Short mmCIF file of C-alpha atoms in Angstrom, two decimals:
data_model
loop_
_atom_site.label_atom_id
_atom_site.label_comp_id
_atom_site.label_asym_id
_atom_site.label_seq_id
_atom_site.Cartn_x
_atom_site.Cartn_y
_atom_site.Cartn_z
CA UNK A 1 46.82 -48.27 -24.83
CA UNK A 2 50.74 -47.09 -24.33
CA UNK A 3 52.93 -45.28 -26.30
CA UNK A 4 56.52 -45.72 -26.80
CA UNK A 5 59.33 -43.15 -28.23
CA UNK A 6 60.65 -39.80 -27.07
CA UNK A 7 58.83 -37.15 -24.83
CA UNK A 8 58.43 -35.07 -27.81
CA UNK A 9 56.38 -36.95 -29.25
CA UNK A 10 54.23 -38.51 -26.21
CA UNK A 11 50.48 -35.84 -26.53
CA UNK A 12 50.47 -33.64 -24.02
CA UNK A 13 48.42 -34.37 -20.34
CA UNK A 14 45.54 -32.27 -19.89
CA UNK A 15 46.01 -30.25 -16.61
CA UNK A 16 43.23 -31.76 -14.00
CA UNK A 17 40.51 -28.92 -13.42
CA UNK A 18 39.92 -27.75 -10.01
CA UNK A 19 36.98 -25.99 -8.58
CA UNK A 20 37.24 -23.01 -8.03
CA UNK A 21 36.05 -21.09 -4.80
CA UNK A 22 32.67 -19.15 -4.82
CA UNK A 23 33.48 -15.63 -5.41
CA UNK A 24 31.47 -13.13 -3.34
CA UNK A 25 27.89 -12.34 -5.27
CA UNK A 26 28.35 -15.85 -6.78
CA UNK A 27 24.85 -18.49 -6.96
CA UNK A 28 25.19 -20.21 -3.97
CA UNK A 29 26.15 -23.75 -4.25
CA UNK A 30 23.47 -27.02 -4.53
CA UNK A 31 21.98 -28.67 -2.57
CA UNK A 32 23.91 -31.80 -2.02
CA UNK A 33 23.67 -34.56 -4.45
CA UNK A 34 22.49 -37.32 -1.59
CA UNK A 35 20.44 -35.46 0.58
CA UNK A 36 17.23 -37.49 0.22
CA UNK A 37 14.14 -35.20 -1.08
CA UNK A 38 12.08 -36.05 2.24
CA UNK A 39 14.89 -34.36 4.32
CA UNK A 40 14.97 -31.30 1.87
CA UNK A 41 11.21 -31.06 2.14
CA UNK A 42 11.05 -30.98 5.66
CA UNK A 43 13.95 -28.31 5.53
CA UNK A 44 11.66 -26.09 3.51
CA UNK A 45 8.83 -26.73 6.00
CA UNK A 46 11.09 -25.83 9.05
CA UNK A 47 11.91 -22.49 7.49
CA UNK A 48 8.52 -21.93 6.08
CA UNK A 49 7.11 -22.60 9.24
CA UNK A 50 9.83 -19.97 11.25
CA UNK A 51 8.64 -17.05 8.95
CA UNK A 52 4.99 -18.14 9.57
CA UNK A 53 5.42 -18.33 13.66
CA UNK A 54 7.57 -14.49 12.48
CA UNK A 55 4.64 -13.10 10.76
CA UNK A 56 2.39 -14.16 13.06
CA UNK A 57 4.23 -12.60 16.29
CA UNK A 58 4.91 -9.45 13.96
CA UNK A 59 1.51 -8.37 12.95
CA UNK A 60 -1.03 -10.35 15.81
CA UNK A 61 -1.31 -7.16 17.59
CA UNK A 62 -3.15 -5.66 14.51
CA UNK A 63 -5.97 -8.05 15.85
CA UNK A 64 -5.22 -7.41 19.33
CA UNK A 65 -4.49 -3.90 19.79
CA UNK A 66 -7.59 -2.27 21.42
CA UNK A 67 -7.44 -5.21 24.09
CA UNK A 68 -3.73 -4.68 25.11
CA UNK A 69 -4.48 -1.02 24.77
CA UNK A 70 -7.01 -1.13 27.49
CA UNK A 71 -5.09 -3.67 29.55
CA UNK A 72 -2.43 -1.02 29.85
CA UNK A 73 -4.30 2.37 29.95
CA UNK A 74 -2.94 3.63 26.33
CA UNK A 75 -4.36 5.16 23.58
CA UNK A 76 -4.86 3.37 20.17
CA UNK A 77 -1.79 5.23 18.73
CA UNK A 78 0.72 4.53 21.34
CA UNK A 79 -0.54 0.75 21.31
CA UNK A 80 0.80 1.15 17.49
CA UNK A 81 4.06 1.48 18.87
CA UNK A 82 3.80 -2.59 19.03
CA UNK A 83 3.97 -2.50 15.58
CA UNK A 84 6.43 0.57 15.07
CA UNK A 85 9.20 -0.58 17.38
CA UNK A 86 10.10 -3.76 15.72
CA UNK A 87 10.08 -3.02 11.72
CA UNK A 88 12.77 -0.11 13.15
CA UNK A 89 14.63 -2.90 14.48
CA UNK A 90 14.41 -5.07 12.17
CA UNK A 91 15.50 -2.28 9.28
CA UNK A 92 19.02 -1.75 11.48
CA UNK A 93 19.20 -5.78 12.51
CA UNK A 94 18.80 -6.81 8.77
CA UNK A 95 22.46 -5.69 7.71
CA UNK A 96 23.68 -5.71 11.22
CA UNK A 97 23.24 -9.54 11.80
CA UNK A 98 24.20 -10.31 8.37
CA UNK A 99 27.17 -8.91 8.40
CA UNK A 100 28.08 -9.68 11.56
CA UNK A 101 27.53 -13.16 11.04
CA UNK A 102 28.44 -13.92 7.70
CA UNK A 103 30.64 -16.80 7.92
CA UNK A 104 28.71 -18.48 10.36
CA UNK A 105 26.64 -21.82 9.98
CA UNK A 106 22.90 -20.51 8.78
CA UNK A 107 21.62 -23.70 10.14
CA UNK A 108 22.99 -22.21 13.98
CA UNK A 109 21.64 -18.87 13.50
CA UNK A 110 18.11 -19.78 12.35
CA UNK A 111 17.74 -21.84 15.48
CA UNK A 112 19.52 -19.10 17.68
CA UNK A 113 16.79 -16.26 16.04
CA UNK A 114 13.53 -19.11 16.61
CA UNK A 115 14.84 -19.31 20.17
CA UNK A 116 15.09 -15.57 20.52
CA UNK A 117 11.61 -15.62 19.31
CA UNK A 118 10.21 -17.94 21.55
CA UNK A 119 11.18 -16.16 24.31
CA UNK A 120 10.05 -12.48 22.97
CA UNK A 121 6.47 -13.70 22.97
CA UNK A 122 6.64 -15.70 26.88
CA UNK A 123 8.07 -11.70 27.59
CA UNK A 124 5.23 -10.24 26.38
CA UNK A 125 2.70 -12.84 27.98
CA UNK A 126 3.91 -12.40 31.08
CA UNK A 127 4.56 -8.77 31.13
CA UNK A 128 3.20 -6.66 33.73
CA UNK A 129 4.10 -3.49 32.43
CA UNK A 130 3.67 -2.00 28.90
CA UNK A 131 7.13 -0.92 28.45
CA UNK A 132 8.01 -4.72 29.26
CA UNK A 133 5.86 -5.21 25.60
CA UNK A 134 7.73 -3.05 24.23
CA UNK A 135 11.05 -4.93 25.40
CA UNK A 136 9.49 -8.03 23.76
CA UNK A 137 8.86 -6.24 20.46
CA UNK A 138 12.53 -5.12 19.87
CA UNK A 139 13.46 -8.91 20.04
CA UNK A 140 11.14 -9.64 17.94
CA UNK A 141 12.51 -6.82 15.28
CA UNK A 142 15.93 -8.37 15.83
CA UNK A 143 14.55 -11.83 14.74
CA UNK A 144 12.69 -9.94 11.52
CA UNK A 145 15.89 -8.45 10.53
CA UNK A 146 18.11 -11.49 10.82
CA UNK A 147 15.78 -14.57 10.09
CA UNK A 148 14.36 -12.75 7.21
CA UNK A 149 17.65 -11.87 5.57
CA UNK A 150 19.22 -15.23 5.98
CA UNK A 151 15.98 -17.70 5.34
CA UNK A 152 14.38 -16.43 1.97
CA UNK A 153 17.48 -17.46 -0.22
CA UNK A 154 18.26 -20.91 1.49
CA UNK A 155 15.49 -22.87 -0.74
CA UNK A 156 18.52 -23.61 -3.71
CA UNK A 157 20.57 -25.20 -0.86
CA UNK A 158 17.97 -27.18 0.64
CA UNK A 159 16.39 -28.82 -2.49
CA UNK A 160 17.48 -29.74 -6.10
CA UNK A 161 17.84 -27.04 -8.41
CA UNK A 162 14.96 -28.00 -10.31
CA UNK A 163 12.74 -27.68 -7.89
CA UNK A 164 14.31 -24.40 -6.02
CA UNK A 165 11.92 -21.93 -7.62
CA UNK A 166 8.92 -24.01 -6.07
CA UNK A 167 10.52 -23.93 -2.83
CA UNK A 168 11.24 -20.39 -2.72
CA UNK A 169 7.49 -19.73 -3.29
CA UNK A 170 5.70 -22.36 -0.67
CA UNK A 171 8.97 -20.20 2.26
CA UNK A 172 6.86 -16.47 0.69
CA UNK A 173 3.73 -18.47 0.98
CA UNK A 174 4.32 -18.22 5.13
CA UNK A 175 3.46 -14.22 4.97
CA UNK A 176 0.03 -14.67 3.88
CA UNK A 177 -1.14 -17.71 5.86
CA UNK A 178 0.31 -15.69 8.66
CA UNK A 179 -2.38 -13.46 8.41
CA UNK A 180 -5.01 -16.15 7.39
CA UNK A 181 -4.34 -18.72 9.69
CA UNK A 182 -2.16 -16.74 12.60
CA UNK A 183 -3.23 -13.44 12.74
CA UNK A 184 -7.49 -14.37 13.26
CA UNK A 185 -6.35 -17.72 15.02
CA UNK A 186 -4.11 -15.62 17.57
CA UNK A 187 -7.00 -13.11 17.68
CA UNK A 188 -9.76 -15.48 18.23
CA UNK A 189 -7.79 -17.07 21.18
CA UNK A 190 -7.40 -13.57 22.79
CA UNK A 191 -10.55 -12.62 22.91
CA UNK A 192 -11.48 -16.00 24.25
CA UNK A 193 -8.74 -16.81 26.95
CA UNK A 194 -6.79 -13.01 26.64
CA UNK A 195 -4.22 -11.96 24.61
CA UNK A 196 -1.71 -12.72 27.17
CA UNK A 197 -2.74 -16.29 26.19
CA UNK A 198 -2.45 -15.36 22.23
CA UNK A 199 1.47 -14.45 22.99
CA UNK A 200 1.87 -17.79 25.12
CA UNK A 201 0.64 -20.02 22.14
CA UNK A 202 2.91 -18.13 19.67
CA UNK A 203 5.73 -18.70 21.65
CA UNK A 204 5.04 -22.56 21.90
CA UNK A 205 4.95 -22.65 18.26
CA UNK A 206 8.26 -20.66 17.75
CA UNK A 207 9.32 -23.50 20.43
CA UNK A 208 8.31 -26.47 18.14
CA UNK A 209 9.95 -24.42 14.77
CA UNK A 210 13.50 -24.69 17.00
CA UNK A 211 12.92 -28.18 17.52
CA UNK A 212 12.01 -28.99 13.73
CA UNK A 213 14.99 -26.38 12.64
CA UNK A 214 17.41 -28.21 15.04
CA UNK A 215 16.37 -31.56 13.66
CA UNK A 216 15.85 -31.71 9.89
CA UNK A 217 18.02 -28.74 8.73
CA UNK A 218 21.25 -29.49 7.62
CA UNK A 219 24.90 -27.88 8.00
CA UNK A 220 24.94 -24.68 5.95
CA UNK A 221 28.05 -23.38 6.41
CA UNK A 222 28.58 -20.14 4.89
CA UNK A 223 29.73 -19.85 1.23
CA UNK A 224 29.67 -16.20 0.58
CA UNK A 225 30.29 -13.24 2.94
CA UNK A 226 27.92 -10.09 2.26
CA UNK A 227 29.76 -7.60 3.15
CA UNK A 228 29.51 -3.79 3.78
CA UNK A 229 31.09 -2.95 0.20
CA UNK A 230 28.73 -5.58 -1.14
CA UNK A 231 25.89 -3.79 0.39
CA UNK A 232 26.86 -0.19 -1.00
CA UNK A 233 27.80 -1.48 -4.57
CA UNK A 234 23.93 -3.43 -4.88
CA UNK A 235 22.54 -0.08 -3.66
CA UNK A 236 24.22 1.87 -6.24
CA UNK A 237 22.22 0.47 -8.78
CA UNK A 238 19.33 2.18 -10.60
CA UNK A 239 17.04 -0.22 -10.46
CA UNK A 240 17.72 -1.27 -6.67
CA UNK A 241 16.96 2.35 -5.81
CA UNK A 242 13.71 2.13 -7.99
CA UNK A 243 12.69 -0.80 -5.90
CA UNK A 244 13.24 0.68 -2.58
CA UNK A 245 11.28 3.79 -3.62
CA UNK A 246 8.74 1.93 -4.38
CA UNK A 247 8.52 -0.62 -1.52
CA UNK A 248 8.87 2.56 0.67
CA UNK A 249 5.77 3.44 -0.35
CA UNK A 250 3.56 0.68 -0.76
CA UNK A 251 4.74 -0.50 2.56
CA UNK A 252 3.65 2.76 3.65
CA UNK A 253 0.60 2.92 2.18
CA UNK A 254 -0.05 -0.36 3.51
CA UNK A 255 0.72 -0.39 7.18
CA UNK A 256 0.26 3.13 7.65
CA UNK A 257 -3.80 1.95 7.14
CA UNK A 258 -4.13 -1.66 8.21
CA UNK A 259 -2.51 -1.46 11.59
CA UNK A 260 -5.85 0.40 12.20
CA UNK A 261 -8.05 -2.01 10.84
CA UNK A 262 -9.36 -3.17 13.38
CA UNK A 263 -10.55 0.55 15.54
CA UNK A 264 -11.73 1.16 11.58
CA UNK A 265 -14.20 -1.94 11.98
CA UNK A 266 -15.08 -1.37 15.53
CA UNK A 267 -15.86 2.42 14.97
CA UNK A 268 -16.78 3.33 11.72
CA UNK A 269 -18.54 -0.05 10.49
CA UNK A 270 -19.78 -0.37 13.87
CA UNK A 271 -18.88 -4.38 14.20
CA UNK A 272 -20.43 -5.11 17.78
CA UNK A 273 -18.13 -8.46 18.41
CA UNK A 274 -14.84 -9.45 18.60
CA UNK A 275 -16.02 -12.45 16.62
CA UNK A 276 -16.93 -10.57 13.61
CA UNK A 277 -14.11 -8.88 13.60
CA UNK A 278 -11.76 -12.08 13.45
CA UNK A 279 -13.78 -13.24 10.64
CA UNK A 280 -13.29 -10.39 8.92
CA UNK A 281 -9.47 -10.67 9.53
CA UNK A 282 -9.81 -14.26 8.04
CA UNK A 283 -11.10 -13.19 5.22
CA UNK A 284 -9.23 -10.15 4.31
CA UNK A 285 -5.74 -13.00 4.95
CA UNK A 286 -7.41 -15.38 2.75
CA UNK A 287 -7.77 -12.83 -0.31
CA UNK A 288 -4.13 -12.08 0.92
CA UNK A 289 -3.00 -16.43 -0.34
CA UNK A 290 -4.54 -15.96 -3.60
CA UNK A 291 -2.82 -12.84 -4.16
CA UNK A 292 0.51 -14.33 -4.06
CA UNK A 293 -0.28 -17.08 -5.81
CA UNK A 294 -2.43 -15.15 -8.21
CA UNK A 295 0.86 -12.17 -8.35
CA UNK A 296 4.26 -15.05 -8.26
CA UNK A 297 2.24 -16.64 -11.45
CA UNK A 298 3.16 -14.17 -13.37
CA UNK A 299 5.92 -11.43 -11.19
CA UNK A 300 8.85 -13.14 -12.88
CA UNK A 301 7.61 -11.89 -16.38
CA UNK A 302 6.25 -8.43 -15.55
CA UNK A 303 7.20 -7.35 -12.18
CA UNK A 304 6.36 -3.83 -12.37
CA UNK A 305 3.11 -4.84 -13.77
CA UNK A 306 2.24 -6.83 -10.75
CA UNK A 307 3.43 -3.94 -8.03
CA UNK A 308 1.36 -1.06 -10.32
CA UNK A 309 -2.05 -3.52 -10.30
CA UNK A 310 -1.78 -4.51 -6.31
CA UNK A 311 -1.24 -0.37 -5.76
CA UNK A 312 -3.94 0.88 -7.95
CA UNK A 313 -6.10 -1.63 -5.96
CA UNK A 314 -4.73 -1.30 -2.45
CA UNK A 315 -5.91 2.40 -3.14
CA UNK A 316 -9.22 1.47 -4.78
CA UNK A 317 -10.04 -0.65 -1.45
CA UNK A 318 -8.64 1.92 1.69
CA UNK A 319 -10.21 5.91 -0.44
CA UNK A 320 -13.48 3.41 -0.36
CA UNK A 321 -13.69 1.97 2.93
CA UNK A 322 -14.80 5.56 4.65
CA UNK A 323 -17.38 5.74 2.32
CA UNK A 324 -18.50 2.07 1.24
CA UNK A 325 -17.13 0.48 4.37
CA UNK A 326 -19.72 2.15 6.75
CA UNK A 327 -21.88 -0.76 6.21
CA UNK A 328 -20.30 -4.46 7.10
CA UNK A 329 -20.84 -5.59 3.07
CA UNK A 330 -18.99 -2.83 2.04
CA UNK A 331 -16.18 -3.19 4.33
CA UNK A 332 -16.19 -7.04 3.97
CA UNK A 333 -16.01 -6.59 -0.33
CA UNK A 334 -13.21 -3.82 0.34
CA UNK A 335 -11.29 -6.26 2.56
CA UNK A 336 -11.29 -8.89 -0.42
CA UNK A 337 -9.71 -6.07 -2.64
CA UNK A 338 -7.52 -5.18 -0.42
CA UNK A 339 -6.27 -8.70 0.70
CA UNK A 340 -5.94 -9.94 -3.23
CA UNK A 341 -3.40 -6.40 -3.55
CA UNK A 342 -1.50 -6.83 -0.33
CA UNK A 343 -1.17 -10.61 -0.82
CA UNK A 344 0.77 -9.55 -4.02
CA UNK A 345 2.88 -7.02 -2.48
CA UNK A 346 6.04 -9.16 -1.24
CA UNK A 347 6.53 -11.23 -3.41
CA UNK A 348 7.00 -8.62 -6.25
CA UNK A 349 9.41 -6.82 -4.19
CA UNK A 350 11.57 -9.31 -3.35
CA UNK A 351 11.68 -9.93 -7.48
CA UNK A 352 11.99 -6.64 -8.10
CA UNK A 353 15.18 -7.02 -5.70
CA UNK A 354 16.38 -9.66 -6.53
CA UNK A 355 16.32 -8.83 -10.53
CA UNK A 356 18.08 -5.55 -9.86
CA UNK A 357 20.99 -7.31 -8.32
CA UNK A 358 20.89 -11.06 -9.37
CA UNK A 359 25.05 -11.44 -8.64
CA UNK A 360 24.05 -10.90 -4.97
CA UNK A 361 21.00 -12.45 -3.43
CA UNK A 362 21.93 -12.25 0.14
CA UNK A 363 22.57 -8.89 -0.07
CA UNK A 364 19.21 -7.67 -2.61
CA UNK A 365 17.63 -9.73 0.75
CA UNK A 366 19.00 -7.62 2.84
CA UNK A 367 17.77 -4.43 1.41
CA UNK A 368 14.35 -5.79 0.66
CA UNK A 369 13.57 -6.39 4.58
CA UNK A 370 15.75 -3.25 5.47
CA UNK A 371 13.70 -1.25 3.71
CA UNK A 372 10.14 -3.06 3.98
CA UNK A 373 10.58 -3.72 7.61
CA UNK A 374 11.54 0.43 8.40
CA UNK A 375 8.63 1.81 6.12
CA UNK A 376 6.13 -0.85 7.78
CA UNK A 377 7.75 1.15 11.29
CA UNK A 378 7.14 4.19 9.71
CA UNK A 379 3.97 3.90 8.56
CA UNK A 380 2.46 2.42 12.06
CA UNK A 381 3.96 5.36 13.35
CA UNK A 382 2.71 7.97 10.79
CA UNK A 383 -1.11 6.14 11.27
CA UNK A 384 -0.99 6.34 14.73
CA UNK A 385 -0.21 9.99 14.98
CA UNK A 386 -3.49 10.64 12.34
CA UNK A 387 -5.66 8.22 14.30
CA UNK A 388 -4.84 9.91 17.60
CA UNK A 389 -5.85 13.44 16.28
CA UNK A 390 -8.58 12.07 13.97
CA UNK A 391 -10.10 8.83 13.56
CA UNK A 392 -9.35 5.60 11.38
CA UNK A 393 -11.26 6.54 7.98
CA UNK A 394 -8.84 9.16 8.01
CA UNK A 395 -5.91 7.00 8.41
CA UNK A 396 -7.65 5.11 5.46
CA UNK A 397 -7.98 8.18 2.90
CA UNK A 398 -4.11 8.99 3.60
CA UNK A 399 -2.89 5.41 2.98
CA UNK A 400 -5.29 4.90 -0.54
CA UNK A 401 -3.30 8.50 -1.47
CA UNK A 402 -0.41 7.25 -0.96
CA UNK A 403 -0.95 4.11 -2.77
CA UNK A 404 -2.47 5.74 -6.01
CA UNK A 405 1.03 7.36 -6.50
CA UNK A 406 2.95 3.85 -6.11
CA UNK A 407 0.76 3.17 -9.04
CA UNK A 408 1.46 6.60 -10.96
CA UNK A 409 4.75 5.94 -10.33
CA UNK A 410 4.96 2.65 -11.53
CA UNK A 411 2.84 3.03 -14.55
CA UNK A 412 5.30 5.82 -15.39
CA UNK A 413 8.46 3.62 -14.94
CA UNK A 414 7.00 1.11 -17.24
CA UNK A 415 6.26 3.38 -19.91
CA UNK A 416 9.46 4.77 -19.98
CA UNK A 417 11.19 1.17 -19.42
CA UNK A 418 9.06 -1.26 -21.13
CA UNK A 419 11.60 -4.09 -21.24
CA UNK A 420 12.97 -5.29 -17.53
CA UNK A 421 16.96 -4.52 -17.46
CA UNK A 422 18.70 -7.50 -15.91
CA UNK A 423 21.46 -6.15 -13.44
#
């Protein structure tokens, strides 16, 4: 239809909309509209799979430590410095890398930090000296700090919206089936071909992650840079600092005990095989799945809920085990407890996080493994100073202390704050 007559009385044209840029803090965009679901699925995989090969090269020497300890001459303390060295690096690498590399492709830096992992755990396989370990464990804290930051938000880029939220939970999924599947496999294979050959196998698997990564993730240019300002203004808030007080000491709690696990099941329960000891391991990670699945049911509706439960029973299990956990029932029903709490653990901090700052999801990523990955440091550090000068049931009485005020403090928070406060 046309229209005839003067301009004034021809309707007015509707200026044509344009999209406007992402601001900084902004949801990052979708994933695109014809990227086939197969390709996003095996996206999801490929990251999964890098945080499973990360947890796995993080926390194996938990199951390994007495060996490499006696390969090398060093007590069970300064062994724990495998464990200590790269949550401190990670804690500095996590807004370090970031930042650094904000505007660069995500797709090139995942497969730059898989690579850096592969060759952190041939390093440590082929070291001949333990301050060569060592080397290899600072890699592998820069890898924690960057791949962790970058990865755990990419699931609304990779698949439809709808079906983000499922993604995001099968990429947390990866930290306990690291310790169900890659902790006890990686300690079963070093006791029977050596823990050098443990490190070896990791390191083919982080080689295999680079090659999926490579080939099914897309181009994910950056949309967003998080930047220092970005950093300081998410910290600011109340809540944020809530949720690093209280990841500070759950994480604490945590690691500060189950680094020294395994001396605890060796010494005080008096497990005579290595064997036993790995199937111990596999049970304790397999309480560890069904307490995320059993705590991300329900974390997005009562967060603090979720964190005050998995404390209150991360201390029931560790101020038992000297006492219960003297006989291998005991420590075996303990271990269940305690894998169901810890299982829990991550996945309500990173809500916790992430609902204090929900503008800025890169950046309430960044302070979540900044501040998980230096209290897990800390509290390998803190254990292996008590287990040095005492023995592991202390180390155990200490962390269940310090978990039964993460629960105090919790319950406390709640009943002052019933109703979660969104920003």
């Amino acid at each position: 239809m046309t229209t005839t007559g003067s301009p004034r009385t021809a309707p007015a044209r509707r200026p044509r909309r344009t999209a406007a840029p992402p601001a900084s803090g902004s949801p990052a965009p979708p994933a695109p509209a014809g990227r086939a679901p197969l390709k996003g699925r095996l996206a999801v995989l490929a990251v999964t799979l890098g945080i499973f090969t990360i947890v796995t090269t993080e926390i194996l020497p938990v199951g390994l430590l007495t060996r490499i300890g006696a390969d090398f001459g060093v007590s069970d303390g300064t062994a724990g410095l495998m464990m200590t060295l790269p949550g401190f690096l990670a804690a500095c690498a996590a807004p370090t890398v970031t930042v650094a590399t904000a505007r660069f492709d995500r797709r090139l830096m995942l497969c730059g930090l898989v690579a850096l992992l592969a060759l952190a755990n041939f390093t440590a396989a082929a070291a001949p000296v333990y301050w060569l370990v060592l080397l290899s464990r600072v890699l592998v804290g820069v890898v924690i700090g960057g791949f962790w930051s970058i990865g755990v938000g990419l699931a609304e880029r990779l698949v439809p919206a709808a079906s983000a939220g499922r993604a995001t939970a099968v990429i947390f999924s990866a930290v306990p089936l690291g310790s169900v599947i890659g902790v006890p496999a990686g300690t079963f294979l070093g006791d029977l071909a050596g823990w050098r050959t443990a490190c070896a196998a990791v390191g083919g698997l982080a080689v295999g992650v680079w090659v999926l990564t490579a080939l099914v993730l897309p181009p994910l240019p950056a949309v967003r840079a998080t930047s220092p300002a970005l950093l300081r203004a998410t910290l600011r808030g109340v809540h944020t600092r809530f949720a690093l007080l209280m990841t500070f000491l759950v994480v604490l709690a945590h690691f500060g005990a189950y680094t020294y696990v395994t001396p605890f099941l060796e010494r005080t329960t008096h497990l005579t095989t290595a064997a036993t000891v790995t199937l111990f391991l596999l049970v304790y990670g397999v309480a560890g799945v069904v307490g995320n699945f059993a705590g991300g049911a329900v974390v997005a509706r009562r967060p603090r809920t979720v964190f005050g439960t998995a404390a209150a029973l991360l201390a029931l299990a560790t101020l038992l085990l000297p006492v219960l956990g003297r006989e291998p029932l005991g420590a075996l029903a303990l271990l269940v407890v305690w894998g169901v709490a810890y299982g829990a653990v991550p996945v309500a901090s990173q809500t916790w996080f992430a609902k204090a700052a929900p503008g800025a999801p890169e950046a309430a990523s960044v302070l979540f493994t900044a501040s998980f990955q230096a209290t897990l440091s800390l509290g390998a550090l803190a254990g292996g100073m008590v287990v040095d000068r005492t023995s592991p049931a202390v180390v155990m009485v200490l962390g269940g202390a310090t978990a039964v005020l993460v629960a105090l403090v919790a319950w406390l928070h709640f009943a002052k704050r019933p109703a979660w406060p969104v920003g």
